[in-house]
Amino acid sequence: MQRLKKTNTTTTIFRQWSNRKYAVFNSIKKLICIGVLSVSYTIIMAQTNAGKKEDSIHISRVYQLDEVLIEPGQAMILPAQSQLIAIVTSDELKSLPAATLQDILNYSLIDIRERSPYGQADISIRGGTFDQVIVLLNGINFTDPQTGHYNLNLSVDAEVINRIEILKPSGAGLHSAGAFTGIINIITTEAKNDSILQINTAAGDYGLYKAGGRLGISRKNFSGIVSGSKSGHNGFRHNTAVENSQAFFSSSYSTGNSLIQMQLGYLKKQLGANSFYSARYPDQYDDNNSAIFSLQGTTGHTLKIRPAIYLRRHHDHYILIRNNPGAYQNYHRSDVAGGSLMAVYSYERYSAAGGVEQKHEGIISNNLGYQTETPIPVKGTDSLYHRSYNRNTTTFHLNQELKYRYIHLDLCMNMVNFSQENKYRYYPVFDITFPLNTVFNLSVGWRKAYRQPTFTDLFYIGRINTGNPSLTQEQSTTSELSIFGKIKNAGYHSSVYHRKGENIIDWYWNNNINKWMATNIANIRSHGVEAQIKYFAQQKSSTVALNQISIQYAYLMQKIDVNYQSLYVLDYLTHKITTAFEARIIKHAGASAAIIYADRNGTYLKYNQTTKTQDEQSYPKIITVNTRIFYVCNHITLYLEAQNLTDINYFDIGNLPQPGRWVSGGIIYKRGKNP
């Protein structure tokens, strides 16, 4: 396979990336300036020699990309000019003071709103709601159709994650049309050219405990990793205890130009859900478990054919009053099943991709959906599923990419058929990039996307909530201008975007019935600015030195055509600033810290448990500080970290206070050279 093509200038043209099979952008062996993509510039690095000890960063040369054909091994096929907002690299994952996936994501420009540490969190990209984000695991779409509250119910532990890619919808293959505000692709580690053994334990305040490990095997054409963990804590206030169990397995087998990949996982999560969905009820409880499976293949060289199938089943048992389940409880079982077929062809300065996906989403429940003729028993209980709902979505994807010197043009069309209305809707994407030099590059994009109502939006009936079966799809049109580049060891990116959202779904407070009601309530215009810079030392120092530092800033302003009390849509971050660094203290020891400033728009109804009344309040500005110190000796790493070091009182969601200073520590034992 041709990797580098020399030209008469010092520029090197990258024809293909086909190394790491799960990555949207596969790690390469050089520092690069991404000159073809309207991306949040990120330094991408891998080992220069598999037999050497890893360094955080090794810079040997800078390349401006002239041609890129993205060739991930998973079902997510991304033609060139994918839109990358940011990458959280494996080196950052190792050094950041983060214990969970939601902790990691919070250090990016994403808005993470925690209900419970180690428990549940909502994701927002560029001011959208948690239902407007697509979540992929190794390129496979496992987004929850019941509610976005469960999008992070994935069966992978933080220690198993190799990198995280945060993507704009543009050109994102079969997933792009449904990515209203963006995509998160979580990529796990693999055993490649070596076996891996890792055991990790941790303990901390509030009875925190964690034990887990992973084992990876690499033998000729086969590699596989199995991992598992058990974690939990006693809660930092009444009814906030958490218990998590998870297991994950992934494997790949290659022969010639063909590759077969599989992944499967299981998660069980039990949460004391104090005031999660209503401050009137401090004794809520949530019990979730989910199982995932995917199988995909790749065959061919110039023309690559990639079939894939995937399955996800999620069980949810929600109790309003934990010690009195009979008062009110819900049982839900949601299913996602799909298959896709993609083809990617590339020749010289032209590339094309096309494919089709058929996806089924369904639920059986005692609350969500339409009345069924024959109830189905809920396994292990006396309850019945007596409601159900099913829908199918067919997506056709076409992409054409042309490149000529300093102009790269990407045209994409997605045709989507929703079974509820049985007609096609069209979602085009247009991107043009001017890769001028390593210091300055320019990109302009325009795209359309949709978001289907969740099953909760459509049908949920609760003590203070009422869904709406008449909801229609949200629609968005986004335009964007980005500049990015590299100056010495620092990469920068800045973008300005405008998004017009139509038929936006929100829950508004209806004073006549004292309930939150779901409706297509508004059209919203969003105006945003993002800027970030990352610096990495050329190589790690054995003495006191700054190894890496990043500064990220996001600003958002929204204009809405109605005035109402919003439950979700209007509670976006107006400003977010994140600063993180990692430094060497002595030869085998280091420290890292992250500071996050958040200024949230919107209001919430503060509930008084004594008087049983509500008072509208604005969200306060918050600054949180998290730190970690670590010591590495041979195969053992010792670490101590503190979340919310300054012990401030804060919350991400109204009426859900988060814990004060939370100190924990742990030991990691690892053998093997892989991440």
XYZ file of C-alpha atoms in Angstrom:
675
model
C 0.000 0.000 0.000
C 1.361 3.402 -0.964
C 1.816 5.654 2.057
C 3.946 8.556 0.880
C 4.350 10.103 -2.529
C 7.278 12.458 -2.988
C 6.756 15.640 -4.977
C 9.191 18.234 -6.265
C 8.562 20.345 -3.197
C 9.040 19.507 0.444
C 5.365 18.605 0.755
C 4.560 14.927 1.241
C 1.243 13.637 -0.048
C -0.573 11.118 2.112
C -2.635 8.792 -0.042
C -4.149 6.525 2.576
C -4.338 5.816 6.237
C -5.232 2.235 6.990
C -3.337 1.463 10.150
C -5.479 1.468 13.252
C -8.674 -0.237 12.357
C -11.040 1.576 14.693
C -9.814 5.131 14.347
C -11.406 7.749 12.191
C -7.931 9.273 11.914
C -5.386 6.502 12.331
C -2.265 7.401 14.301
C 0.785 7.766 12.099
C 4.458 7.832 12.844
C 4.977 11.558 12.312
C 3.619 14.796 13.663
C 1.240 16.196 11.050
C -0.521 19.389 10.161
C -3.965 18.475 8.948
C -4.182 20.677 5.905
C -7.052 19.019 4.127
C -9.614 19.040 6.895
C -11.595 21.854 8.487
C -10.633 20.463 11.806
C -9.746 21.379 15.311
C -5.990 21.008 14.884
C -4.574 18.252 16.994
C -1.134 16.742 17.215
C -1.288 13.064 16.296
C 1.630 10.876 17.270
C 2.555 7.234 17.503
C 5.679 5.290 18.350
C 8.483 5.579 15.856
C 9.574 2.084 16.748
C 7.324 -0.547 18.244
C 10.212 -1.916 20.237
C 11.014 1.344 21.994
C 9.468 2.743 25.104
C 6.650 5.169 24.373
C 7.145 8.906 24.646
C 4.282 11.337 24.991
C 5.433 13.218 21.912
C 8.173 12.657 19.396
C 8.414 15.274 16.676
C 10.679 14.464 13.785
C 9.119 16.323 10.881
C 6.067 18.272 9.813
C 3.908 17.334 6.833
C 1.170 19.217 5.090
C -1.446 16.769 3.888
C -2.379 17.029 0.244
C -4.626 13.997 -0.058
C -6.341 11.925 2.595
C -8.603 8.941 2.227
C -9.954 7.978 5.605
C -10.140 4.203 5.835
C -11.256 3.056 9.266
C -11.687 -0.650 9.636
C -15.041 -0.288 11.346
C -18.478 0.191 9.860
C -18.154 3.943 10.116
C -16.722 4.842 6.726
C -15.612 8.449 6.625
C -14.588 9.775 3.197
C -11.964 12.490 3.085
C -12.538 15.847 4.745
C -14.223 14.472 7.827
C -14.939 17.233 10.290
C -12.911 16.878 13.451
C -13.606 19.127 16.436
C -10.986 17.566 18.709
C -9.080 14.431 19.622
C -8.325 13.296 23.154
C -5.136 11.302 22.654
C -3.887 8.286 24.587
C -1.185 10.420 26.231
C -3.782 12.880 27.473
C -5.938 10.020 28.733
C -3.024 8.717 30.789
C -2.170 12.060 32.377
C -5.536 13.761 32.904
C -7.073 13.656 36.405
C -10.040 11.609 35.191
C -11.574 8.396 36.498
C -14.514 7.949 34.117
C -15.480 8.569 30.517
C -17.593 11.558 31.516
C -14.601 13.051 33.358
C -12.474 12.707 30.222
C -15.057 14.322 27.957
C -15.434 17.255 30.337
C -11.875 18.393 29.530
C -12.858 19.040 25.919
C -15.214 21.730 24.605
C -18.132 19.340 25.176
C -20.672 20.286 27.841
C -20.932 17.427 30.355
C -23.782 17.764 32.869
C -23.375 15.233 35.651
C -26.225 13.901 37.706
C -23.925 11.618 39.654
C -20.154 10.993 39.592
C -19.418 7.477 38.326
C -23.115 7.347 37.485
C -24.958 9.347 34.853
C -24.157 12.402 32.731
C -25.658 14.181 29.726
C -23.565 15.192 26.688
C -23.977 18.402 24.701
C -21.993 19.566 21.666
C -22.157 23.211 20.561
C -25.183 24.072 22.665
C -27.354 21.197 21.501
C -29.249 18.875 23.809
C -28.097 15.457 24.996
C -30.494 13.860 22.475
C -28.793 15.597 19.521
C -25.453 13.770 19.841
C -24.489 10.449 18.240
C -22.208 8.174 20.286
C -20.068 5.563 18.537
C -17.993 2.784 20.039
C -15.178 1.865 17.664
C -17.157 3.439 14.854
C -20.422 1.575 15.575
C -23.521 3.605 16.401
C -24.883 2.525 19.793
C -26.861 5.722 20.487
C -29.822 5.085 22.800
C -33.241 5.670 21.127
C -35.125 5.723 24.440
C -33.328 8.768 25.829
C -29.976 10.502 25.494
C -29.579 10.176 29.275
C -28.275 6.656 28.573
C -25.895 7.440 25.711
C -22.878 6.915 27.971
C -24.129 3.530 29.175
C -21.255 1.810 27.400
C -19.420 -1.314 28.493
C -15.893 0.138 28.328
C -13.823 1.358 31.233
C -11.707 4.514 31.074
C -8.514 2.424 31.166
C -9.572 0.572 27.995
C -10.026 3.742 25.912
C -7.194 4.534 23.527
C -8.523 7.816 22.142
C -11.704 9.831 21.666
C -12.626 11.676 18.478
C -15.176 14.489 18.593
C -16.570 15.077 15.120
C -18.776 17.498 13.287
C -21.545 15.865 11.223
C -20.018 16.785 7.858
C -19.082 13.864 5.666
C -19.429 11.405 8.550
C -20.610 8.641 6.289
C -23.835 6.892 7.126
C -24.034 8.699 10.470
C -23.735 12.287 9.261
C -27.383 13.080 8.511
C -28.549 12.046 11.992
C -25.763 13.860 13.851
C -27.647 17.059 14.658
C -24.777 18.724 16.540
C -21.929 16.222 16.452
C -20.485 12.755 16.949
C -18.357 11.192 19.680
C -16.309 8.181 18.584
C -14.736 6.213 21.446
C -11.868 3.989 20.342
C -10.628 1.180 22.562
C -7.146 -0.276 22.819
C -6.074 -3.398 20.973
C -3.306 -5.929 21.291
C -1.092 -5.298 18.296
C 2.275 -7.016 17.856
C 2.387 -7.747 21.578
C 0.331 -9.106 24.462
C -1.046 -6.890 27.229
C -1.760 -7.505 30.886
C -3.087 -4.732 33.108
C -4.559 -4.798 36.601
C -5.817 -1.646 38.304
C -7.328 -0.910 41.697
C -8.498 2.321 43.317
C -10.102 3.567 46.522
C -11.174 6.928 47.864
C -13.627 9.118 49.714
C -17.288 8.150 50.167
C -16.365 4.465 50.124
C -15.142 4.605 46.536
C -13.740 1.345 45.216
C -12.681 0.076 41.819
C -11.019 -3.083 40.554
C -10.478 -4.066 36.958
C -8.127 -5.287 34.321
C -7.559 -6.181 30.711
C -5.809 -8.961 28.867
C -4.738 -8.702 25.252
C -3.334 -11.362 22.959
C -1.718 -10.915 19.545
C -0.923 -13.990 17.450
C -0.060 -13.652 13.754
C -3.335 -12.678 12.026
C -5.427 -12.558 15.215
C -5.613 -10.068 18.052
C -8.082 -9.735 20.889
C -8.650 -7.909 24.159
C -10.940 -8.766 27.048
C -11.529 -6.332 29.919
C -13.745 -5.996 32.944
C -14.234 -3.902 36.058
C -16.330 -3.465 39.173
C -16.714 -0.056 40.814
C -18.954 1.956 43.084
C -19.278 4.209 46.106
C -21.604 4.783 49.065
C -22.831 8.184 47.889
C -21.881 11.721 48.819
C -25.389 12.594 50.043
C -28.662 10.762 50.642
C -29.484 8.153 47.986
C -26.552 8.760 45.626
C -24.729 5.412 45.900
C -23.537 3.803 42.652
C -22.585 0.264 41.602
C -21.156 -0.528 38.157
C -20.109 -3.797 36.521
C -18.877 -4.054 32.954
C -17.170 -6.460 30.584
C -15.909 -5.941 27.038
C -14.298 -8.046 24.319
C -12.983 -7.052 20.906
C -11.074 -9.017 18.301
C -9.822 -8.846 14.737
C -8.647 -11.371 12.182
C -6.880 -10.406 8.975
C -5.789 -12.299 5.898
C -4.587 -10.735 2.667
C -6.755 -7.704 1.862
C -9.558 -8.872 4.161
C -10.282 -8.056 7.787
C -12.982 -9.316 10.169
C -13.707 -7.489 13.428
C -16.022 -8.195 16.316
C -16.902 -6.534 19.598
C -19.335 -7.363 22.365
C -19.947 -5.932 25.795
C -22.160 -5.937 28.858
C -22.882 -3.233 31.445
C -24.898 -3.193 34.659
C -25.407 0.097 36.481
C -27.409 0.683 39.679
C -27.933 4.267 40.810
C -29.401 5.989 43.790
C -31.082 8.723 41.750
C -31.790 11.466 44.294
C -33.781 14.183 42.446
C -32.509 12.973 39.042
C -35.668 13.796 37.121
C -37.665 15.706 39.724
C -36.526 17.447 42.906
C -39.854 16.529 44.488
C -38.720 12.913 44.800
C -35.338 12.410 46.546
C -35.678 8.604 46.693
C -35.647 7.729 42.994
C -33.737 4.667 41.817
C -32.458 3.597 38.392
C -31.247 0.118 37.397
C -29.825 -0.261 33.874
C -28.147 -3.046 31.976
C -27.155 -3.191 28.342
C -25.546 -5.601 25.896
C -23.895 -4.739 22.572
C -22.569 -6.731 19.630
C -21.128 -5.851 16.244
C -19.466 -7.737 13.413
C -17.925 -6.120 10.363
C -15.649 -7.030 7.518
C -13.416 -5.276 5.021
C -12.189 -6.639 1.721
C -10.475 -5.154 -1.307
C -7.712 -2.649 -1.946
C -8.449 0.189 -4.369
C -12.139 -0.591 -4.045
C -12.968 -1.542 -0.477
C -16.238 -3.234 0.446
C -17.335 -3.182 4.074
C -20.448 -4.958 5.376
C -21.458 -4.618 9.042
C -24.171 -5.708 11.459
C -24.783 -4.461 14.999
C -27.153 -5.088 17.922
C -27.873 -3.299 21.191
C -30.344 -4.191 23.940
C -30.918 -1.936 26.936
C -33.020 -2.665 30.030
C -34.156 0.172 32.278
C -35.968 -0.205 35.592
C -36.896 3.149 37.115
C -38.517 3.500 40.559
C -39.921 6.841 41.709
C -39.821 5.980 45.430
C -37.112 3.412 46.068
C -38.678 1.801 49.135
C -42.156 1.766 47.605
C -41.909 0.466 44.017
C -45.643 -0.059 43.805
C -46.257 3.684 43.958
C -44.719 4.235 40.513
C -42.171 2.311 38.477
C -41.265 1.823 34.819
C -39.825 -1.116 32.926
C -38.348 -0.497 29.477
C -36.525 -2.773 27.047
C -35.182 -1.025 23.974
C -33.515 -2.641 20.971
C -31.367 -1.344 18.141
C -30.478 -3.616 15.226
C -28.935 -2.649 11.937
C -26.843 -3.568 8.969
C -24.855 -1.551 6.470
C -22.885 -2.005 3.278
C -20.284 0.545 2.233
C -17.928 0.883 -0.731
C -14.970 3.281 -0.903
C -13.044 3.860 -4.138
C -10.012 6.067 -4.662
C -7.891 6.895 -7.689
C -5.327 9.682 -7.958
C -7.010 12.938 -6.835
C -10.527 11.559 -6.865
C -12.341 9.456 -4.307
C -15.909 8.277 -3.962
C -17.916 6.473 -1.326
C -21.405 5.089 -1.247
C -23.466 2.906 0.991
C -26.767 1.967 2.531
C -27.853 1.294 6.104
C -31.049 -0.248 7.414
C -31.710 0.367 11.112
C -34.508 -0.830 13.373
C -35.312 0.769 16.736
C -37.954 -0.627 19.040
C -39.149 -0.697 22.629
C -41.471 -2.686 24.852
C -42.503 -0.981 28.070
C -45.187 -0.435 30.647
C -45.104 3.303 29.848
C -43.634 4.064 26.420
C -45.359 3.244 23.144
C -48.835 2.198 22.072
C -51.040 -0.373 23.788
C -50.267 -3.954 22.708
C -52.808 -6.707 22.201
C -50.776 -9.286 24.124
C -48.747 -8.143 27.156
C -45.253 -9.591 27.616
C -44.019 -10.614 31.091
C -41.087 -8.672 32.528
C -38.543 -11.370 33.310
C -38.066 -11.967 37.036
C -41.021 -9.795 38.101
C -44.809 -9.812 38.252
C -45.016 -6.803 35.916
C -45.961 -6.756 32.237
C -44.806 -4.908 29.162
C -48.102 -3.760 27.674
C -46.881 -1.005 25.358
C -44.561 -1.076 22.357
C -43.280 1.014 19.482
C -41.106 0.278 16.452
C -39.579 2.363 13.690
C -37.193 1.783 10.790
C -34.775 4.152 9.108
C -33.150 3.613 5.718
C -30.163 5.766 4.766
C -28.437 6.038 1.395
C -25.106 7.846 1.409
C -23.120 9.192 -1.553
C -19.869 11.139 -1.398
C -17.619 12.626 -4.080
C -14.269 14.225 -3.349
C -12.074 16.180 -5.742
C -8.642 17.606 -4.954
C -6.504 19.969 -6.975
C -3.458 21.670 -5.469
C -4.724 24.108 -2.834
C -8.418 23.366 -3.221
C -10.160 20.296 -1.852
C -13.875 19.930 -2.592
C -16.154 17.470 -0.824
C -19.798 16.909 -1.827
C -22.073 14.546 0.058
C -25.740 13.602 -0.153
C -27.674 11.573 2.406
C -31.146 10.298 1.539
C -33.125 9.149 4.572
C -36.451 7.335 4.698
C -38.368 7.344 7.988
C -40.946 4.564 8.335
C -43.284 6.895 10.259
C -43.844 9.065 7.181
C -42.618 6.745 4.393
C -40.885 9.390 2.308
C -37.323 10.437 1.642
C -35.687 13.532 3.070
C -32.416 14.876 1.685
C -29.443 16.062 3.729
C -26.600 17.506 1.627
C -23.104 18.415 2.803
C -20.674 20.803 1.123
C -17.085 21.409 2.231
C -14.212 23.251 0.603
C -10.762 23.382 2.152
C -7.730 25.489 1.260
C -4.615 23.766 2.687
C -2.215 26.669 2.187
C 0.752 25.899 4.449
C 1.605 24.569 7.878
C 0.908 27.877 9.634
C -2.421 28.861 8.108
C -5.223 26.820 6.532
C -8.827 27.688 5.774
C -12.020 25.641 5.505
C -15.661 26.485 4.746
C -18.583 24.104 5.223
C -22.374 23.872 4.923
C -24.568 20.940 5.944
C -28.060 19.789 6.884
C -28.989 17.231 9.547
C -31.941 15.849 11.518
C -32.795 14.385 14.910
C -35.639 11.944 15.499
C -37.683 12.246 18.717
C -36.656 9.760 21.387
C -39.172 7.280 22.741
C -39.279 9.364 25.929
C -40.091 12.522 23.948
C -42.925 10.717 22.214
C -44.613 8.726 24.954
C -43.414 9.310 28.510
C -46.173 9.868 31.070
C -45.069 10.619 34.625
C -46.073 12.525 37.728
C -44.753 15.785 36.252
C -43.987 14.857 32.607
C -46.112 14.316 29.504
C -44.727 13.208 26.144
C -46.195 13.932 22.712
C -46.727 11.224 20.014
C -47.208 13.953 17.379
C -43.620 15.209 17.537
C -41.755 15.532 14.223
C -38.043 15.446 13.389
C -35.817 18.367 14.272
C -34.000 19.871 11.284
C -30.786 21.896 11.214
C -28.719 23.849 8.703
C -25.159 24.711 9.725
C -22.512 26.875 8.074
C -18.963 27.203 9.359
C -15.616 28.877 8.768
C -12.440 27.394 10.282
C -8.767 28.329 10.352
C -6.063 26.067 11.714
C -2.376 25.372 11.579
C 0.855 24.746 13.427
C 3.609 26.940 14.805
C 6.598 24.943 16.031
C 5.340 22.542 18.726
C 1.902 24.131 19.041
C -1.207 23.457 17.022
C -4.134 25.872 16.935
C -7.675 25.902 15.633
C -10.434 28.494 15.534
C -13.906 28.281 14.043
C -17.026 30.390 13.704
C -20.336 28.656 13.019
C -24.012 29.403 12.596
C -26.734 26.783 13.052
C -30.399 27.241 12.241
C -32.525 24.708 14.110
C -36.153 24.135 13.172
C -38.913 22.273 15.053
C -36.642 21.970 18.091
C -38.026 19.565 20.698
C -38.056 20.697 24.307
C -39.985 20.133 27.512
C -41.676 23.335 28.683
C -43.376 24.014 32.002
C -47.168 24.207 31.658
C -48.585 26.136 34.611
C -52.128 25.005 33.826
C -51.391 21.349 34.574
C -48.139 21.751 36.566
C -46.219 19.435 34.237
C -43.345 19.470 31.798
C -44.689 18.859 28.286
C -42.766 17.829 25.157
C -43.379 19.782 21.966
C -41.748 21.055 18.767
C -41.627 24.398 20.452
C -39.123 26.615 18.739
C -36.797 27.634 15.951
C -33.351 28.504 17.277
C -30.418 30.316 15.688
C -27.075 29.464 17.271
C -23.926 31.559 16.796
C -20.718 30.090 18.161
C -16.963 30.563 18.328
C -14.393 27.928 19.283
C -10.666 28.387 19.760
C -8.010 26.090 21.107
C -4.273 25.644 21.197
C -2.214 22.662 22.300
C 1.488 22.548 23.022
C 3.478 19.331 23.377
C 7.142 19.179 24.313
C 9.298 17.682 21.583
C 10.136 14.811 23.879
C 9.664 14.032 27.536
C 12.290 15.279 29.922
C 13.668 13.311 32.857
C 13.977 16.530 34.863
C 11.472 19.200 35.845
C 9.709 20.240 32.650
C 6.334 21.069 31.130
C 5.374 18.205 28.817
C 2.031 19.419 27.491
C -0.494 22.198 27.930
C -3.803 23.006 26.281
C -6.157 25.976 26.377
C -9.663 25.719 24.921
C -12.445 28.286 24.726
C -16.028 28.096 23.466
C -18.619 30.857 23.173
C -22.257 30.417 22.179
C -25.224 32.712 21.749
C -28.702 31.551 20.776
C -31.743 33.433 19.524
C -35.145 31.848 19.977
C -38.514 32.885 18.592
C -40.615 32.121 21.729
C -40.365 32.769 25.466
C -40.935 29.846 27.831
C -39.569 27.948 30.845
C -37.222 25.393 29.267
C -36.151 22.101 30.808
C -33.174 21.459 28.503
C -32.764 23.489 25.296
C -31.972 26.911 26.765
C -29.560 25.672 29.456
C -26.441 25.806 27.274
C -22.933 27.018 28.112
C -22.407 30.612 27.012
C -18.710 30.426 27.907
C -16.440 27.481 28.651
C -12.697 27.706 29.238
C -10.599 24.617 29.862
C -6.907 24.667 30.726
C -4.951 21.475 31.320
C -1.267 20.677 31.701
C 1.067 17.805 32.561
C 4.581 18.278 33.912
C 7.514 16.195 35.042
C 8.453 16.777 38.691
C 11.319 14.333 39.086
C 12.616 11.475 36.941
C 9.794 9.018 37.654
C 7.103 11.357 38.959
C 4.790 13.915 37.445
C 1.666 15.947 38.007
C -1.277 17.157 35.986
C -4.067 19.616 36.602
C -7.140 20.924 34.832
C -9.149 24.082 35.452
C -12.639 24.464 33.992
C -14.657 27.685 33.905
C -18.339 27.395 32.958
C -20.934 30.140 32.502
C -24.347 28.621 31.798
C -27.311 30.334 30.195
C -30.872 29.645 31.278
C -32.698 29.135 34.520
C -34.000 26.299 36.641
C -36.828 25.900 39.144
C -35.191 25.628 42.561
C -37.281 23.322 44.709
C -37.745 23.862 48.436
C -38.248 20.509 50.170
C -39.735 22.178 53.252
C -42.335 24.440 51.642
C -42.784 22.263 48.516
C -42.507 25.367 46.326
C -40.412 26.285 43.271
C -38.486 29.480 42.600
C -36.875 30.350 39.251
C -33.107 30.820 39.557
C -30.237 31.554 37.170
C -27.286 29.188 36.898
C -24.182 30.461 38.738
C -20.734 30.692 37.146
C -18.383 27.958 38.369
C -14.647 27.208 38.403
C -13.502 23.680 39.207
C -9.941 22.436 39.699
C -8.875 18.788 39.389
C -5.346 17.496 40.018
C -3.319 14.295 39.834
C 0.190 13.279 40.906
C 1.741 10.001 39.801
C 4.874 7.921 40.194
C 5.995 5.328 37.652
C 8.447 2.552 38.454
C 8.922 -0.215 35.910
C 5.511 -1.858 35.438
C 3.762 -0.125 38.345
C 2.105 3.285 38.454
C 0.935 4.883 41.695
C -1.364 7.899 41.556
C -3.320 10.221 43.802
C -5.947 12.602 42.480
C -8.438 15.142 43.777
C -11.626 16.184 42.020
C -12.960 19.641 42.919
C -9.752 20.467 44.772
C -11.017 23.850 46.000
C -14.129 22.219 47.503
C -16.671 24.593 45.930
C -20.433 24.114 45.919
C -21.635 23.654 42.355
C -24.101 21.837 40.124
C -24.495 21.176 36.406
C -28.253 20.563 36.547
C -30.636 22.461 38.794
C -31.359 20.843 42.191
C -28.547 18.285 41.744
C -25.579 19.453 43.869
C -22.283 17.740 43.083
C -19.773 16.530 45.697
C -17.104 18.676 47.278
C -13.447 17.683 47.276
C -13.165 13.996 46.377
C -9.760 12.373 46.921
C -8.857 8.958 45.556
C -5.773 6.948 44.740
C -4.839 3.790 42.945
C -2.293 1.324 41.624
C -1.883 0.205 38.010
C 0.192 -2.824 37.060
C 0.871 -3.190 33.354
C 2.922 -5.462 31.122
C 3.085 -4.904 27.379
C 4.017 -2.115 24.986
C 0.578 -1.191 23.669
C -1.470 1.762 24.960
